[in-house]
Amino acid sequence: FFHLQALEHVNSRLLELYPDDEERFDIVLMTNNHAQVGVRLINSINHYGLTIERFCMTGGKSPIGYLTAYLTNLYLSADSEKVQEAIEAGIASATMFTANKDVAYSDTQLRVAFDGDAVLFSDESEQIVKEQGLDRFFEHEQLNENKPLAQGPLKGFLEDLGKLQKKFYAKNERLNCPIRTFLVTARSAASSGARVLKTLRSWGLEIDEALFLAGAPKGPILVKIRPHIFFDDQMFHIEGAQKLGTIAAHVPYGIAQKYHKSA
C-alpha cells in the first residue's frame, strides 16, 4: 500500500552515488502472524518484485516491542491500537488508510506530505484553538512568533528524509532529488504561518513546499501534490484526503484525539 517502488528508486539512486554507504531506506515487514505463513508472504513480495529482506513474524504477540530493536524511524500499520502503543513508546507511527480511488503516483520521486500541528510540531497551538478559539490562537501565535514550537511525533522522520535529501544535494542533484516534502496545514500564512517556518529553520530543517490553506479543505490540494502518503492528526482531514484518492495516515497524538473520541 505504501508505494515501495518510489522508496526502492531512492535506494538505487543512493547506491549509485554512494556505493560504500549503507544509509538508505530499510523496510521491515512486521506481522503478528505465525512463522508458518512466511513462505506465502515471501512469495507475495517476490511476485510484486519488491525488495524486503527483513521480516518479523511474532506468532500472535504484538510486534511493538521489536520496534526499538530495529531502530525504527517510522512504523505504519492498519491496526490503530498498535499504532497508539507505538506512539506512546515514543516511536513515530501512523495508522494507514487506503485511498477510495486509484490515482497515478510517481515511481521516481518519493513525495511525503505532513500536517503541522500535532504531527511535525507539538499540539500546543491546537490546544489553544480547541479550548480558547481562533482569535486567542492568532494572538498567541503572533506573541510567540520567535519562540520555536516543541517537536511533534513525526519531526524525526522529516529529519531523516532531510538527511537523505542532503546526500543528493552534496552531489549537485538538488533539482533531480528523488525525495520531495510538503507541509499542508490549515493554518493561515499571514496570521500564524511565520512561527511554523521559523520553527523549521531553528531545527535546521528544510521543507520543499509549504501550503497554508487558512481552513480550506486539504483534499483538493493533495490531489495536485499526489503524495505517496499524507500524515495528519485529524480524521476529518484523513477522510477528505481518502475520498479524493490520497493514501493518508492518521497520527494519534495530541488534543484532537480527545475531541475525536468524544464526537
PDB file of N, CA, C and O in Angstrom, residues 12 22 43 57 75 77 135 137 143 148 175 185 200 214-215 232 238 243 259:
ATOM      1  N   SER A  12      18.138   2.939  -4.988  1.00  0.00           N
ATOM      2  CA  SER A  12      19.027   2.647  -6.123  1.00  0.00           C
ATOM      3  C   SER A  12      19.848   3.875  -6.515  1.00  0.00           C
ATOM      4  O   SER A  12      21.031   3.768  -6.852  1.00  0.00           O
ATOM      5  N   GLU A  22      25.768   2.717   3.576  1.00  0.00           N
ATOM      6  CA  GLU A  22      24.563   1.912   3.783  1.00  0.00           C
ATOM      7  C   GLU A  22      23.389   2.732   4.315  1.00  0.00           C
ATOM      8  O   GLU A  22      22.369   2.161   4.720  1.00  0.00           O
ATOM      9  N   ASN A  43       6.544 -15.272  -1.065  1.00  0.00           N
ATOM     10  CA  ASN A  43       6.087 -15.435  -2.454  1.00  0.00           C
ATOM     11  C   ASN A  43       5.358 -14.190  -2.948  1.00  0.00           C
ATOM     12  O   ASN A  43       5.515 -13.783  -4.113  1.00  0.00           O
ATOM     13  N   MET A  57       7.892 -11.931  12.289  1.00  0.00           N
ATOM     14  CA  MET A  57       6.620 -12.639  12.474  1.00  0.00           C
ATOM     15  C   MET A  57       6.536 -13.088  13.924  1.00  0.00           C
ATOM     16  O   MET A  57       7.325 -13.921  14.362  1.00  0.00           O
ATOM     17  N   TYR A  75       6.809   3.693  11.943  1.00  0.00           N
ATOM     18  CA  TYR A  75       6.022   2.457  11.979  1.00  0.00           C
ATOM     19  C   TYR A  75       4.650   2.753  11.386  1.00  0.00           C
ATOM     20  O   TYR A  75       3.943   3.652  11.836  1.00  0.00           O
ATOM     21  N   SER A  77       0.904   0.976  10.210  1.00  0.00           N
ATOM     22  CA  SER A  77       0.077  -0.209  10.386  1.00  0.00           C
ATOM     23  C   SER A  77      -1.382   0.159  10.129  1.00  0.00           C
ATOM     24  O   SER A  77      -1.769   1.321  10.277  1.00  0.00           O
ATOM     25  N   ASP A 135      -9.452  33.338  17.691  1.00  0.00           N
ATOM     26  CA  ASP A 135      -8.921  34.681  17.971  1.00  0.00           C
ATOM     27  C   ASP A 135      -7.772  34.607  18.964  1.00  0.00           C
ATOM     28  O   ASP A 135      -6.725  35.243  18.772  1.00  0.00           O
ATOM     29  N   PHE A 137      -5.937  32.027  19.522  1.00  0.00           N
ATOM     30  CA  PHE A 137      -4.856  31.312  18.842  1.00  0.00           C
ATOM     31  C   PHE A 137      -3.999  32.277  18.013  1.00  0.00           C
ATOM     32  O   PHE A 137      -2.773  32.278  18.110  1.00  0.00           O
ATOM     33  N   LEU A 143       2.308  36.604  19.357  1.00  0.00           N
ATOM     34  CA  LEU A 143       3.127  36.907  20.536  1.00  0.00           C
ATOM     35  C   LEU A 143       4.344  35.983  20.619  1.00  0.00           C
ATOM     36  O   LEU A 143       5.412  36.381  21.098  1.00  0.00           O
ATOM     37  N   PRO A 148      10.336  28.901  19.026  1.00  0.00           N
ATOM     38  CA  PRO A 148      10.060  27.671  18.266  1.00  0.00           C
ATOM     39  C   PRO A 148       9.037  26.785  18.963  1.00  0.00           C
ATOM     40  O   PRO A 148       9.003  26.682  20.191  1.00  0.00           O
ATOM     41  N   LEU A 175      18.088  19.565  -8.001  1.00  0.00           N
ATOM     42  CA  LEU A 175      16.965  19.691  -8.940  1.00  0.00           C
ATOM     43  C   LEU A 175      16.438  18.335  -9.389  1.00  0.00           C
ATOM     44  O   LEU A 175      15.354  18.247  -9.964  1.00  0.00           O
ATOM     45  N   THR A 185      -0.974  22.588   5.775  1.00  0.00           N
ATOM     46  CA  THR A 185      -1.550  22.957   7.061  1.00  0.00           C
ATOM     47  C   THR A 185      -2.782  23.837   6.903  1.00  0.00           C
ATOM     48  O   THR A 185      -2.865  24.638   5.965  1.00  0.00           O
ATOM     49  N   LEU A 200      10.887  25.455  11.793  1.00  0.00           N
ATOM     50  CA  LEU A 200      11.643  24.558  10.911  1.00  0.00           C
ATOM     51  C   LEU A 200      13.069  25.055  10.727  1.00  0.00           C
ATOM     52  O   LEU A 200      14.028  24.282  10.776  1.00  0.00           O
ATOM     53  N   ALA A 214      -5.455  28.121   5.323  1.00  0.00           N
ATOM     54  CA  ALA A 214      -6.378  29.022   6.040  1.00  0.00           C
ATOM     55  C   ALA A 214      -7.767  28.406   6.194  1.00  0.00           C
ATOM     56  O   ALA A 214      -8.789  29.052   5.966  1.00  0.00           O
ATOM     57  N   GLY A 215      -7.792  27.120   6.559  1.00  0.00           N
ATOM     58  CA  GLY A 215      -9.062  26.445   6.833  1.00  0.00           C
ATOM     59  C   GLY A 215      -9.726  25.781   5.647  1.00  0.00           C
ATOM     60  O   GLY A 215     -10.734  25.096   5.806  1.00  0.00           O
ATOM     61  N   ASP A 232      -1.693  13.232   9.019  1.00  0.00           N
ATOM     62  CA  ASP A 232      -2.499  14.251   9.714  1.00  0.00           C
ATOM     63  C   ASP A 232      -2.987  13.668  11.028  1.00  0.00           C
ATOM     64  O   ASP A 232      -3.134  12.451  11.154  1.00  0.00           O
ATOM     65  N   ILE A 238      -8.115  13.208   7.149  1.00  0.00           N
ATOM     66  CA  ILE A 238      -7.785  11.894   6.582  1.00  0.00           C
ATOM     67  C   ILE A 238      -8.901  11.441   5.637  1.00  0.00           C
ATOM     68  O   ILE A 238      -8.662  10.992   4.514  1.00  0.00           O
ATOM     69  N   LYS A 243     -11.165  10.309   0.169  1.00  0.00           N
ATOM     70  CA  LYS A 243     -12.244  10.403  -0.818  1.00  0.00           C
ATOM     71  C   LYS A 243     -11.725  10.801  -2.188  1.00  0.00           C
ATOM     72  O   LYS A 243     -12.259  10.397  -3.218  1.00  0.00           O
ATOM     73  N   TYR A 259     -11.057  15.071  21.287  1.00  0.00           N
ATOM     74  CA  TYR A 259     -12.287  15.562  20.652  1.00  0.00           C
ATOM     75  C   TYR A 259     -12.850  14.541  19.694  1.00  0.00           C
ATOM     76  O   TYR A 259     -14.057  14.383  19.566  1.00  0.00           O
TER      77      TYR A 259
END
